[in-house]
Amino acid sequence: GVTPPCIRPVTPTHIGATSPYSDAVDLACEETYRYWVEAKNSCGTTFSALGTATTTSACSGGIEFRDKFTEPAAGQPAGDKELSLHVPDQGGGWTKIYERSSAPPVNLQVIDAPNRLQSAANCTTNEGSLYQTSAAMSNKDYEVSISQSVGGVSEEYHVLAARIQDANNMYAVQWNKDNIRLYKKVTGTWTPLGSLITPGATNTSMFMLKVEGTTVSALENGVVRVSVTDTTPALNNSASPGRAGV
């Protein structure tokens, strides 16, 4: 008889990334990954190969909005750009819907060296802004995720939002280096849904807010950190899936 070859796939590494790709996170679109495969025959001889693969721009899997926060866009002058003026890779644009700050305004901006999203000014406690996608999602069940490049040692909070109906109605996850908190906002009032005290969020953490049916979950690097059930009618309407926000 013939012994089937032993295949040992090795975790792909994103070329140019500052840290290895984690199999807990989906591959990004239009990115190149390096992979290494080993096969062993029945005699114990090992054969190996190194290769690269580039993901497509089609973003299969139902992705409706994508932004790598890259500036300048093709044909545009170099320089930082306020988020509402920035053109994402897929799905329209961004609109600021909420701000709480003293002067000057607290805008989010895309900076071009290196490419990333950050606050245009240092925020104090309870200051910040929220931007939503210009187009609503096609289904009320979806995921909003972002890769944190800097901020793993910061006490300042970062936010993702989902099912945004308007500035007064949404789900949101808020996190910093010490804790992760889930909220809902209904008719302008924030209500805590769940939280986790954890040292943890590193500079390379991938955070996700997932809404599926009446389940609202906050995930870090693919691991569910906080998950709750909420049946608020205004935020669980299939006819109004709302928008995503950051």
PDB file of N, CA and C in Angstrom, residues 54-154:
ATOM      1  N   THR A  54      -1.162  36.443  -3.174  1.00  0.00           N
ATOM      2  CA  THR A  54      -1.777  37.758  -2.989  1.00  0.00           C
ATOM      3  C   THR A  54      -3.290  37.622  -3.044  1.00  0.00           C
ATOM      4  N   THR A  55      -3.963  38.123  -2.022  1.00  0.00           N
ATOM      5  CA  THR A  55      -5.423  38.053  -1.995  1.00  0.00           C
ATOM      6  C   THR A  55      -6.001  39.011  -3.026  1.00  0.00           C
ATOM      7  N   THR A  56      -7.210  38.739  -3.446  1.00  0.00           N
ATOM      8  CA  THR A  56      -7.820  39.526  -4.506  1.00  0.00           C
ATOM      9  C   THR A  56      -8.436  40.807  -3.977  1.00  0.00           C
ATOM     10  N   SER A  57      -8.817  41.683  -4.894  1.00  0.00           N
ATOM     11  CA  SER A  57      -9.460  42.941  -4.515  1.00  0.00           C
ATOM     12  C   SER A  57     -10.965  42.799  -4.414  1.00  0.00           C
ATOM     13  N   ALA A  58     -11.477  41.620  -4.770  1.00  0.00           N
ATOM     14  CA  ALA A  58     -12.928  41.439  -4.773  1.00  0.00           C
ATOM     15  C   ALA A  58     -13.519  41.409  -3.379  1.00  0.00           C
ATOM     16  N   CYS A  59     -12.684  41.102  -2.379  1.00  0.00           N
ATOM     17  CA  CYS A  59     -13.156  41.036  -0.993  1.00  0.00           C
ATOM     18  C   CYS A  59     -14.347  40.100  -0.859  1.00  0.00           C
ATOM     19  N   SER A  60     -14.146  38.847  -1.222  1.00  0.00           N
ATOM     20  CA  SER A  60     -15.225  37.886  -1.105  1.00  0.00           C
ATOM     21  C   SER A  60     -15.557  37.686   0.361  1.00  0.00           C
ATOM     22  N   GLY A  61     -16.729  37.145   0.612  1.00  0.00           N
ATOM     23  CA  GLY A  61     -17.149  36.904   1.982  1.00  0.00           C
ATOM     24  C   GLY A  61     -18.113  37.948   2.485  1.00  0.00           C
ATOM     25  N   GLY A  62     -18.641  38.776   1.589  1.00  0.00           N
ATOM     26  CA  GLY A  62     -19.676  39.712   1.965  1.00  0.00           C
ATOM     27  C   GLY A  62     -19.185  40.998   2.579  1.00  0.00           C
ATOM     28  N   ILE A  63     -17.921  41.350   2.395  1.00  0.00           N
ATOM     29  CA  ILE A  63     -17.415  42.614   2.934  1.00  0.00           C
ATOM     30  C   ILE A  63     -18.037  43.773   2.172  1.00  0.00           C
ATOM     31  N   GLU A  64     -18.654  44.688   2.893  1.00  0.00           N
ATOM     32  CA  GLU A  64     -19.343  45.808   2.262  1.00  0.00           C
ATOM     33  C   GLU A  64     -18.581  47.116   2.394  1.00  0.00           C
ATOM     34  N   PHE A  65     -17.673  47.188   3.359  1.00  0.00           N
ATOM     35  CA  PHE A  65     -16.917  48.425   3.570  1.00  0.00           C
ATOM     36  C   PHE A  65     -15.513  48.053   4.017  1.00  0.00           C
ATOM     37  N   ARG A  66     -14.525  48.721   3.444  1.00  0.00           N
ATOM     38  CA  ARG A  66     -13.145  48.411   3.781  1.00  0.00           C
ATOM     39  C   ARG A  66     -12.311  49.681   3.651  1.00  0.00           C
ATOM     40  N   ASP A  67     -11.432  49.906   4.628  1.00  0.00           N
ATOM     41  CA  ASP A  67     -10.578  51.090   4.583  1.00  0.00           C
ATOM     42  C   ASP A  67      -9.234  50.755   5.204  1.00  0.00           C
ATOM     43  N   LYS A  68      -8.176  50.870   4.417  1.00  0.00           N
ATOM     44  CA  LYS A  68      -6.815  50.650   4.929  1.00  0.00           C
ATOM     45  C   LYS A  68      -6.199  51.952   5.416  1.00  0.00           C
ATOM     46  N   PHE A  69      -6.988  53.033   5.405  1.00  0.00           N
ATOM     47  CA  PHE A  69      -6.556  54.353   5.894  1.00  0.00           C
ATOM     48  C   PHE A  69      -5.229  54.762   5.253  1.00  0.00           C
ATOM     49  N   THR A  70      -5.222  54.755   3.938  1.00  0.00           N
ATOM     50  CA  THR A  70      -4.032  55.098   3.174  1.00  0.00           C
ATOM     51  C   THR A  70      -4.162  56.485   2.561  1.00  0.00           C
ATOM     52  N   GLU A  71      -3.184  57.299   2.804  1.00  0.00           N
ATOM     53  CA  GLU A  71      -3.082  58.618   2.183  1.00  0.00           C
ATOM     54  C   GLU A  71      -1.659  58.821   1.678  1.00  0.00           C
ATOM     55  N   PRO A  72      -1.469  59.546   0.561  1.00  0.00           N
ATOM     56  CA  PRO A  72      -2.555  60.132  -0.233  1.00  0.00           C
ATOM     57  C   PRO A  72      -3.172  59.107  -1.166  1.00  0.00           C
ATOM     58  N   ALA A  73      -4.441  59.327  -1.538  1.00  0.00           N
ATOM     59  CA  ALA A  73      -5.090  58.484  -2.529  1.00  0.00           C
ATOM     60  C   ALA A  73      -4.457  58.756  -3.889  1.00  0.00           C
ATOM     61  N   ALA A  74      -4.657  57.840  -4.821  1.00  0.00           N
ATOM     62  CA  ALA A  74      -4.055  57.984  -6.136  1.00  0.00           C
ATOM     63  C   ALA A  74      -4.436  59.323  -6.767  1.00  0.00           C
ATOM     64  N   GLY A  75      -3.425  60.054  -7.207  1.00  0.00           N
ATOM     65  CA  GLY A  75      -3.671  61.321  -7.877  1.00  0.00           C
ATOM     66  C   GLY A  75      -3.917  62.490  -6.956  1.00  0.00           C
ATOM     67  N   GLN A  76      -3.828  62.254  -5.635  1.00  0.00           N
ATOM     68  CA  GLN A  76      -4.090  63.313  -4.674  1.00  0.00           C
ATOM     69  C   GLN A  76      -2.771  63.781  -4.036  1.00  0.00           C
ATOM     70  N   PRO A  77      -2.732  65.037  -3.582  1.00  0.00           N
ATOM     71  CA  PRO A  77      -1.504  65.538  -2.956  1.00  0.00           C
ATOM     72  C   PRO A  77      -1.245  64.855  -1.618  1.00  0.00           C
ATOM     73  N   ALA A  78       0.042  64.805  -1.240  1.00  0.00           N
ATOM     74  CA  ALA A  78       0.421  64.190   0.028  1.00  0.00           C
ATOM     75  C   ALA A  78      -0.055  65.045   1.191  1.00  0.00           C
ATOM     76  N   GLY A  79      -0.178  64.405   2.355  1.00  0.00           N
ATOM     77  CA  GLY A  79      -0.586  65.146   3.536  1.00  0.00           C
ATOM     78  C   GLY A  79      -1.675  64.430   4.304  1.00  0.00           C
ATOM     79  N   ASP A  80      -1.818  64.772   5.596  1.00  0.00           N
ATOM     80  CA  ASP A  80      -2.866  64.188   6.421  1.00  0.00           C
ATOM     81  C   ASP A  80      -4.228  64.675   5.950  1.00  0.00           C
ATOM     82  N   LYS A  81      -5.266  63.873   6.237  1.00  0.00           N
ATOM     83  CA  LYS A  81      -6.593  64.243   5.773  1.00  0.00           C
ATOM     84  C   LYS A  81      -7.636  63.875   6.824  1.00  0.00           C
ATOM     85  N   GLU A  82      -8.520  64.819   7.119  1.00  0.00           N
ATOM     86  CA  GLU A  82      -9.612  64.572   8.063  1.00  0.00           C
ATOM     87  C   GLU A  82     -10.486  63.450   7.506  1.00  0.00           C
ATOM     88  N   LEU A  83     -10.980  62.567   8.387  1.00  0.00           N
ATOM     89  CA  LEU A  83     -11.605  61.325   7.948  1.00  0.00           C
ATOM     90  C   LEU A  83     -12.783  61.539   7.000  1.00  0.00           C
ATOM     91  N   SER A  84     -13.586  62.572   7.221  1.00  0.00           N
ATOM     92  CA  SER A  84     -14.741  62.780   6.351  1.00  0.00           C
ATOM     93  C   SER A  84     -14.346  63.182   4.930  1.00  0.00           C
ATOM     94  N   LEU A  85     -13.068  63.595   4.745  1.00  0.00           N
ATOM     95  CA  LEU A  85     -12.566  63.963   3.417  1.00  0.00           C
ATOM     96  C   LEU A  85     -11.786  62.830   2.771  1.00  0.00           C
ATOM     97  N   HIS A  86     -11.567  61.788   3.517  1.00  0.00           N
ATOM     98  CA  HIS A  86     -10.782  60.642   3.051  1.00  0.00           C
ATOM     99  C   HIS A  86     -11.666  59.678   2.262  1.00  0.00           C
ATOM    100  N   VAL A  87     -11.104  59.079   1.208  1.00  0.00           N
ATOM    101  CA  VAL A  87     -11.837  58.111   0.390  1.00  0.00           C
ATOM    102  C   VAL A  87     -11.403  56.701   0.774  1.00  0.00           C
ATOM    103  N   PRO A  88     -12.316  55.866   1.300  1.00  0.00           N
ATOM    104  CA  PRO A  88     -11.951  54.501   1.686  1.00  0.00           C
ATOM    105  C   PRO A  88     -11.724  53.610   0.466  1.00  0.00           C
ATOM    106  N   ASP A  89     -11.228  52.401   0.710  1.00  0.00           N
ATOM    107  CA  ASP A  89     -10.955  51.472  -0.384  1.00  0.00           C
ATOM    108  C   ASP A  89     -12.236  50.887  -0.977  1.00  0.00           C
ATOM    109  N   GLN A  90     -13.257  50.763  -0.175  1.00  0.00           N
ATOM    110  CA  GLN A  90     -14.510  50.164  -0.642  1.00  0.00           C
ATOM    111  C   GLN A  90     -15.658  50.654   0.224  1.00  0.00           C
ATOM    112  N   GLY A  91     -16.734  51.101  -0.392  1.00  0.00           N
ATOM    113  CA  GLY A  91     -17.951  51.355   0.355  1.00  0.00           C
ATOM    114  C   GLY A  91     -18.344  52.785   0.625  1.00  0.00           C
ATOM    115  N   GLY A  92     -17.895  53.744  -0.150  1.00  0.00           N
ATOM    116  CA  GLY A  92     -18.378  55.116   0.034  1.00  0.00           C
ATOM    117  C   GLY A  92     -17.436  55.959   0.851  1.00  0.00           C
ATOM    118  N   GLY A  93     -17.941  56.583   1.923  1.00  0.00           N
ATOM    119  CA  GLY A  93     -17.122  57.496   2.705  1.00  0.00           C
ATOM    120  C   GLY A  93     -17.510  57.483   4.168  1.00  0.00           C
ATOM    121  N   TRP A  94     -17.015  58.498   4.895  1.00  0.00           N
ATOM    122  CA  TRP A  94     -17.243  58.630   6.330  1.00  0.00           C
ATOM    123  C   TRP A  94     -17.927  59.961   6.641  1.00  0.00           C
ATOM    124  N   THR A  95     -18.799  59.949   7.652  1.00  0.00           N
ATOM    125  CA  THR A  95     -19.488  61.156   8.091  1.00  0.00           C
ATOM    126  C   THR A  95     -19.406  61.262   9.609  1.00  0.00           C
ATOM    127  N   LYS A  96     -18.984  62.429  10.112  1.00  0.00           N
ATOM    128  CA  LYS A  96     -18.949  62.610  11.561  1.00  0.00           C
ATOM    129  C   LYS A  96     -20.372  62.841  12.068  1.00  0.00           C
ATOM    130  N   ILE A  97     -20.766  62.079  13.085  1.00  0.00           N
ATOM    131  CA  ILE A  97     -22.127  62.217  13.612  1.00  0.00           C
ATOM    132  C   ILE A  97     -22.158  62.626  15.073  1.00  0.00           C
ATOM    133  N   TYR A  98     -20.983  62.597  15.715  1.00  0.00           N
ATOM    134  CA  TYR A  98     -20.984  62.912  17.146  1.00  0.00           C
ATOM    135  C   TYR A  98     -19.629  63.481  17.535  1.00  0.00           C
ATOM    136  N   GLU A  99     -19.651  64.495  18.383  1.00  0.00           N
ATOM    137  CA  GLU A  99     -18.411  65.031  18.920  1.00  0.00           C
ATOM    138  C   GLU A  99     -18.675  65.602  20.309  1.00  0.00           C
ATOM    139  N   ARG A 100     -17.745  65.317  21.207  1.00  0.00           N
ATOM    140  CA  ARG A 100     -17.816  65.894  22.544  1.00  0.00           C
ATOM    141  C   ARG A 100     -16.427  66.379  22.906  1.00  0.00           C
ATOM    142  N   SER A 101     -16.244  67.678  22.893  1.00  0.00           N
ATOM    143  CA  SER A 101     -14.912  68.205  23.151  1.00  0.00           C
ATOM    144  C   SER A 101     -14.970  69.684  23.456  1.00  0.00           C
ATOM    145  N   SER A 102     -13.898  70.156  24.017  1.00  0.00           N
ATOM    146  CA  SER A 102     -13.663  71.587  24.118  1.00  0.00           C
ATOM    147  C   SER A 102     -12.938  71.998  22.847  1.00  0.00           C
ATOM    148  N   ALA A 103     -12.730  73.288  22.645  1.00  0.00           N
ATOM    149  CA  ALA A 103     -12.009  73.738  21.464  1.00  0.00           C
ATOM    150  C   ALA A 103     -10.545  73.315  21.571  1.00  0.00           C
ATOM    151  N   PRO A 104      -9.888  72.943  20.464  1.00  0.00           N
ATOM    152  CA  PRO A 104     -10.423  72.849  19.113  1.00  0.00           C
ATOM    153  C   PRO A 104     -11.229  71.567  18.927  1.00  0.00           C
ATOM    154  N   PRO A 105     -11.916  71.409  17.791  1.00  0.00           N
ATOM    155  CA  PRO A 105     -12.683  70.187  17.539  1.00  0.00           C
ATOM    156  C   PRO A 105     -11.778  68.954  17.555  1.00  0.00           C
ATOM    157  N   VAL A 106     -12.336  67.838  17.981  1.00  0.00           N
ATOM    158  CA  VAL A 106     -11.598  66.579  17.996  1.00  0.00           C
ATOM    159  C   VAL A 106     -11.982  65.796  16.744  1.00  0.00           C
ATOM    160  N   ASN A 107     -11.178  65.914  15.697  1.00  0.00           N
ATOM    161  CA  ASN A 107     -11.409  65.184  14.458  1.00  0.00           C
ATOM    162  C   ASN A 107     -10.533  63.937  14.417  1.00  0.00           C
ATOM    163  N   LEU A 108     -11.005  62.944  13.680  1.00  0.00           N
ATOM    164  CA  LEU A 108     -10.135  61.829  13.326  1.00  0.00           C
ATOM    165  C   LEU A 108      -9.496  62.154  11.993  1.00  0.00           C
ATOM    166  N   GLN A 109      -8.228  61.796  11.831  1.00  0.00           N
ATOM    167  CA  GLN A 109      -7.559  62.066  10.570  1.00  0.00           C
ATOM    168  C   GLN A 109      -6.732  60.863  10.141  1.00  0.00           C
ATOM    169  N   VAL A 110      -6.579  60.731   8.835  1.00  0.00           N
ATOM    170  CA  VAL A 110      -5.724  59.705   8.259  1.00  0.00           C
ATOM    171  C   VAL A 110      -4.381  60.360   7.986  1.00  0.00           C
ATOM    172  N   ILE A 111      -3.335  59.850   8.608  1.00  0.00           N
ATOM    173  CA  ILE A 111      -2.012  60.434   8.408  1.00  0.00           C
ATOM    174  C   ILE A 111      -1.239  59.587   7.413  1.00  0.00           C
ATOM    175  N   ASP A 112      -0.398  60.236   6.616  1.00  0.00           N
ATOM    176  CA  ASP A 112       0.225  59.515   5.501  1.00  0.00           C
ATOM    177  C   ASP A 112       1.617  58.979   5.808  1.00  0.00           C
ATOM    178  N   ALA A 113       2.106  59.125   7.006  1.00  0.00           N
ATOM    179  CA  ALA A 113       3.428  58.587   7.327  1.00  0.00           C
ATOM    180  C   ALA A 113       3.515  58.253   8.815  1.00  0.00           C
ATOM    181  N   PRO A 114       3.275  57.005   9.228  1.00  0.00           N
ATOM    182  CA  PRO A 114       2.789  55.917   8.386  1.00  0.00           C
ATOM    183  C   PRO A 114       1.279  56.014   8.219  1.00  0.00           C
ATOM    184  N   ASN A 115       0.731  55.247   7.299  1.00  0.00           N
ATOM    185  CA  ASN A 115      -0.708  55.294   7.054  1.00  0.00           C
ATOM    186  C   ASN A 115      -1.469  54.692   8.225  1.00  0.00           C
ATOM    187  N   ARG A 116      -2.268  55.509   8.880  1.00  0.00           N
ATOM    188  CA  ARG A 116      -3.096  55.031   9.977  1.00  0.00           C
ATOM    189  C   ARG A 116      -4.109  56.102  10.332  1.00  0.00           C
ATOM    190  N   LEU A 117      -5.086  55.716  11.136  1.00  0.00           N
ATOM    191  CA  LEU A 117      -6.121  56.626  11.610  1.00  0.00           C
ATOM    192  C   LEU A 117      -5.804  57.018  13.038  1.00  0.00           C
ATOM    193  N   GLN A 118      -5.883  58.318  13.344  1.00  0.00           N
ATOM    194  CA  GLN A 118      -5.643  58.755  14.712  1.00  0.00           C
ATOM    195  C   GLN A 118      -6.385  60.062  14.968  1.00  0.00           C
ATOM    196  N   SER A 119      -6.485  60.401  16.246  1.00  0.00           N
ATOM    197  CA  SER A 119      -7.098  61.669  16.612  1.00  0.00           C
ATOM    198  C   SER A 119      -6.189  62.813  16.209  1.00  0.00           C
ATOM    199  N   ALA A 120      -6.794  63.894  15.709  1.00  0.00           N
ATOM    200  CA  ALA A 120      -6.009  65.050  15.290  1.00  0.00           C
ATOM    201  C   ALA A 120      -5.515  65.865  16.478  1.00  0.00           C
ATOM    202  N   ALA A 121      -6.036  65.574  17.676  1.00  0.00           N
ATOM    203  CA  ALA A 121      -5.619  66.304  18.875  1.00  0.00           C
ATOM    204  C   ALA A 121      -5.676  65.364  20.061  1.00  0.00           C
ATOM    205  N   ASN A 122      -4.924  65.654  21.088  1.00  0.00           N
ATOM    206  CA  ASN A 122      -4.971  64.853  22.303  1.00  0.00           C
ATOM    207  C   ASN A 122      -6.316  65.048  22.996  1.00  0.00           C
ATOM    208  N   CYS A 123      -6.966  63.931  23.306  1.00  0.00           N
ATOM    209  CA  CYS A 123      -8.285  64.002  23.943  1.00  0.00           C
ATOM    210  C   CYS A 123      -8.140  63.886  25.459  1.00  0.00           C
ATOM    211  N   THR A 124      -8.950  64.622  26.161  1.00  0.00           N
ATOM    212  CA  THR A 124      -9.016  64.466  27.605  1.00  0.00           C
ATOM    213  C   THR A 124     -10.174  63.538  27.928  1.00  0.00           C
ATOM    214  N   THR A 125     -10.398  63.274  29.194  1.00  0.00           N
ATOM    215  CA  THR A 125     -11.473  62.375  29.613  1.00  0.00           C
ATOM    216  C   THR A 125     -12.817  62.845  29.071  1.00  0.00           C
ATOM    217  N   ASN A 126     -13.587  61.893  28.499  1.00  0.00           N
ATOM    218  CA  ASN A 126     -14.929  62.145  27.969  1.00  0.00           C
ATOM    219  C   ASN A 126     -14.931  62.981  26.696  1.00  0.00           C
ATOM    220  N   GLU A 127     -13.790  63.131  26.050  1.00  0.00           N
ATOM    221  CA  GLU A 127     -13.754  63.825  24.772  1.00  0.00           C
ATOM    222  C   GLU A 127     -13.536  62.815  23.648  1.00  0.00           C
ATOM    223  N   GLY A 128     -14.068  63.141  22.474  1.00  0.00           N
ATOM    224  CA  GLY A 128     -13.878  62.272  21.326  1.00  0.00           C
ATOM    225  C   GLY A 128     -14.914  62.539  20.261  1.00  0.00           C
ATOM    226  N   SER A 129     -14.837  61.769  19.182  1.00  0.00           N
ATOM    227  CA  SER A 129     -15.779  61.919  18.088  1.00  0.00           C
ATOM    228  C   SER A 129     -16.084  60.554  17.498  1.00  0.00           C
ATOM    229  N   LEU A 130     -17.194  60.474  16.784  1.00  0.00           N
ATOM    230  CA  LEU A 130     -17.615  59.226  16.155  1.00  0.00           C
ATOM    231  C   LEU A 130     -17.986  59.499  14.708  1.00  0.00           C
ATOM    232  N   TYR A 131     -17.446  58.667  13.806  1.00  0.00           N
ATOM    233  CA  TYR A 131     -17.757  58.753  12.388  1.00  0.00           C
ATOM    234  C   TYR A 131     -18.478  57.476  11.970  1.00  0.00           C
ATOM    235  N   GLN A 132     -19.433  57.606  11.066  1.00  0.00           N
ATOM    236  CA  GLN A 132     -20.140  56.448  10.553  1.00  0.00           C
ATOM    237  C   GLN A 132     -19.917  56.308   9.051  1.00  0.00           C
ATOM    238  N   THR A 133     -20.103  55.080   8.549  1.00  0.00           N
ATOM    239  CA  THR A 133     -20.021  54.859   7.115  1.00  0.00           C
ATOM    240  C   THR A 133     -21.176  55.589   6.435  1.00  0.00           C
ATOM    241  N   SER A 134     -20.936  56.094   5.242  1.00  0.00           N
ATOM    242  CA  SER A 134     -21.976  56.869   4.565  1.00  0.00           C
ATOM    243  C   SER A 134     -23.141  56.004   4.117  1.00  0.00           C
ATOM    244  N   ALA A 135     -22.880  54.734   3.854  1.00  0.00           N
ATOM    245  CA  ALA A 135     -23.944  53.825   3.408  1.00  0.00           C
ATOM    246  C   ALA A 135     -24.300  52.853   4.517  1.00  0.00           C
ATOM    247  N   ALA A 136     -25.591  52.509   4.588  1.00  0.00           N
ATOM    248  CA  ALA A 136     -26.046  51.523   5.568  1.00  0.00           C
ATOM    249  C   ALA A 136     -25.652  50.125   5.111  1.00  0.00           C
ATOM    250  N   MET A 137     -25.534  49.205   6.070  1.00  0.00           N
ATOM    251  CA  MET A 137     -25.253  47.819   5.744  1.00  0.00           C
ATOM    252  C   MET A 137     -26.487  47.167   5.124  1.00  0.00           C
ATOM    253  N   SER A 138     -26.286  46.094   4.386  1.00  0.00           N
ATOM    254  CA  SER A 138     -27.406  45.445   3.694  1.00  0.00           C
ATOM    255  C   SER A 138     -28.153  44.466   4.586  1.00  0.00           C
ATOM    256  N   ASN A 139     -27.528  44.075   5.726  1.00  0.00           N
ATOM    257  CA  ASN A 139     -28.131  43.116   6.644  1.00  0.00           C
ATOM    258  C   ASN A 139     -27.824  43.556   8.061  1.00  0.00           C
ATOM    259  N   LYS A 140     -28.709  43.299   8.994  1.00  0.00           N
ATOM    260  CA  LYS A 140     -28.484  43.767  10.368  1.00  0.00           C
ATOM    261  C   LYS A 140     -27.448  42.936  11.116  1.00  0.00           C
ATOM    262  N   ASP A 141     -27.037  41.795  10.569  1.00  0.00           N
ATOM    263  CA  ASP A 141     -26.008  40.960  11.190  1.00  0.00           C
ATOM    264  C   ASP A 141     -24.676  41.192  10.483  1.00  0.00           C
ATOM    265  N   TYR A 142     -23.706  41.757  11.190  1.00  0.00           N
ATOM    266  CA  TYR A 142     -22.409  42.018  10.571  1.00  0.00           C
ATOM    267  C   TYR A 142     -21.349  42.247  11.635  1.00  0.00           C
ATOM    268  N   GLU A 143     -20.110  42.382  11.173  1.00  0.00           N
ATOM    269  CA  GLU A 143     -18.959  42.592  12.044  1.00  0.00           C
ATOM    270  C   GLU A 143     -18.245  43.874  11.647  1.00  0.00           C
ATOM    271  N   VAL A 144     -17.780  44.609  12.646  1.00  0.00           N
ATOM    272  CA  VAL A 144     -16.985  45.816  12.422  1.00  0.00           C
ATOM    273  C   VAL A 144     -15.652  45.584  13.131  1.00  0.00           C
ATOM    274  N   SER A 145     -14.549  45.656  12.401  1.00  0.00           N
ATOM    275  CA  SER A 145     -13.263  45.358  13.023  1.00  0.00           C
ATOM    276  C   SER A 145     -12.211  46.381  12.626  1.00  0.00           C
ATOM    277  N   ILE A 146     -11.193  46.495  13.470  1.00  0.00           N
ATOM    278  CA  ILE A 146     -10.094  47.423  13.213  1.00  0.00           C
ATOM    279  C   ILE A 146      -8.828  46.878  13.860  1.00  0.00           C
ATOM    280  N   SER A 147      -7.698  47.105  13.230  1.00  0.00           N
ATOM    281  CA  SER A 147      -6.416  46.690  13.774  1.00  0.00           C
ATOM    282  C   SER A 147      -5.781  47.876  14.487  1.00  0.00           C
ATOM    283  N   GLN A 148      -5.470  47.684  15.755  1.00  0.00           N
ATOM    284  CA  GLN A 148      -4.881  48.756  16.552  1.00  0.00           C
ATOM    285  C   GLN A 148      -3.371  48.751  16.366  1.00  0.00           C
ATOM    286  N   SER A 149      -2.832  49.822  15.802  1.00  0.00           N
ATOM    287  CA  SER A 149      -1.396  49.892  15.548  1.00  0.00           C
ATOM    288  C   SER A 149      -0.636  50.554  16.689  1.00  0.00           C
ATOM    289  N   VAL A 150      -1.262  51.513  17.358  1.00  0.00           N
ATOM    290  CA  VAL A 150      -0.650  52.221  18.488  1.00  0.00           C
ATOM    291  C   VAL A 150      -1.741  52.462  19.525  1.00  0.00           C
ATOM    292  N   GLY A 151      -1.428  52.302  20.786  1.00  0.00           N
ATOM    293  CA  GLY A 151      -2.413  52.571  21.824  1.00  0.00           C
ATOM    294  C   GLY A 151      -2.521  51.493  22.864  1.00  0.00           C
ATOM    295  N   GLY A 152      -1.688  50.452  22.754  1.00  0.00           N
ATOM    296  CA  GLY A 152      -1.767  49.358  23.699  1.00  0.00           C
ATOM    297  C   GLY A 152      -1.370  49.703  25.117  1.00  0.00           C
ATOM    298  N   VAL A 153      -0.750  50.850  25.313  1.00  0.00           N
ATOM    299  CA  VAL A 153      -0.387  51.269  26.671  1.00  0.00           C
ATOM    300  C   VAL A 153      -1.145  52.531  27.069  1.00  0.00           C
ATOM    301  N   SER A 154      -2.181  52.841  26.327  1.00  0.00           N
ATOM    302  CA  SER A 154      -2.888  54.097  26.533  1.00  0.00           C
ATOM    303  C   SER A 154      -4.136  53.908  27.376  1.00  0.00           C
TER     304      SER A 154
END
